[in-house]
Short mmCIF file of C-alpha atoms in Angstrom, two decimals:
data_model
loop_
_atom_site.label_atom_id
_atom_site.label_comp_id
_atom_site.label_asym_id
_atom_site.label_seq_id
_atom_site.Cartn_x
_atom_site.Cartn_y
_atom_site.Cartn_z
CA UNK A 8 85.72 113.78 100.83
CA UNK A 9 83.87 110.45 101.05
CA UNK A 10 82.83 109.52 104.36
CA UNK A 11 84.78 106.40 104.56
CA UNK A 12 87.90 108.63 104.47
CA UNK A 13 86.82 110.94 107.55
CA UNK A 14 85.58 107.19 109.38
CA UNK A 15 89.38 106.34 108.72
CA UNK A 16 90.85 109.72 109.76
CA UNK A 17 89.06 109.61 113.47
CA UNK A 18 89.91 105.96 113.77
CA UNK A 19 93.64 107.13 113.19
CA UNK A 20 92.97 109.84 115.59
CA UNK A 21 91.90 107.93 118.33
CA UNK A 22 94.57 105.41 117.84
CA UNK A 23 97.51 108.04 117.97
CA UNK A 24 95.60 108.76 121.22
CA UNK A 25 95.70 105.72 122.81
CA UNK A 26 99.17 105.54 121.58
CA UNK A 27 100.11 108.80 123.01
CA UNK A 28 98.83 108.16 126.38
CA UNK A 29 100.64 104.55 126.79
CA UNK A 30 103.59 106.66 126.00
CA UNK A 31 102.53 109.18 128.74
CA UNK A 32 102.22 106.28 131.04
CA UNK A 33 105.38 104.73 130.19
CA UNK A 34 107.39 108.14 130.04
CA UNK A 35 105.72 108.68 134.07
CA UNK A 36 106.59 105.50 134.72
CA UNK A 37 109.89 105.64 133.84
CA UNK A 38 110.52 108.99 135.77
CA UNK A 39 108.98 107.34 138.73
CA UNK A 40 111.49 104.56 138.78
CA UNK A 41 114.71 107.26 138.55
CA UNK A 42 113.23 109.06 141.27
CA UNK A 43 112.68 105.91 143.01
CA UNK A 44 116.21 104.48 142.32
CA UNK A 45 117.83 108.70 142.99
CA UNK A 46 115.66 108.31 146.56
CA UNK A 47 117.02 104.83 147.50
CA UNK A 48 121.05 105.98 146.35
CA UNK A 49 119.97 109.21 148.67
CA UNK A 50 119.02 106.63 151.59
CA UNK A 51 122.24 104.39 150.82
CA UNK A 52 124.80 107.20 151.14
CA UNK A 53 122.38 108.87 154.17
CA UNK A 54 123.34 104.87 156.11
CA UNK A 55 126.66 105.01 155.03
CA UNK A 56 127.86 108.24 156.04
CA UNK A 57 126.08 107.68 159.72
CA UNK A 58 128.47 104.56 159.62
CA UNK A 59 131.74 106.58 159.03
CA UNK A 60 130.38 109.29 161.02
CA UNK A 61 129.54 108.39 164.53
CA UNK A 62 127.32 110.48 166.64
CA UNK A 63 129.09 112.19 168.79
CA UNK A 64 127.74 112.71 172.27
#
């Protein structure tokens, strides 16, 4: 194989690299925004039950 070929093949290596972490980045990203939106809905429905629920002494 001529060495231009393997020069090639680790440059496509390294790009499907950096293109595999972005995606790992994004994908963590993304779960960190449900979780964030899931933990605010949590709060939300935490508020509004305390409203229809008063503490009783």
């Amino acid at each position: 194989m001529p060495i231009g070929v393997d020069v090639n093949n680790q440059k496509d290596i390294q790009v499907t690299q950096l293109n595999l972490q972005k995606l790992n980045i994004d994908y963590n990203n993304k779960l960190k925004d449900i979780l964030a939106d899931a933990q605010a809905l949590i709060v939300g429905l935490n508020l509004k039950k305390r409203r229809l629920l008063p503490i009783k002494n």
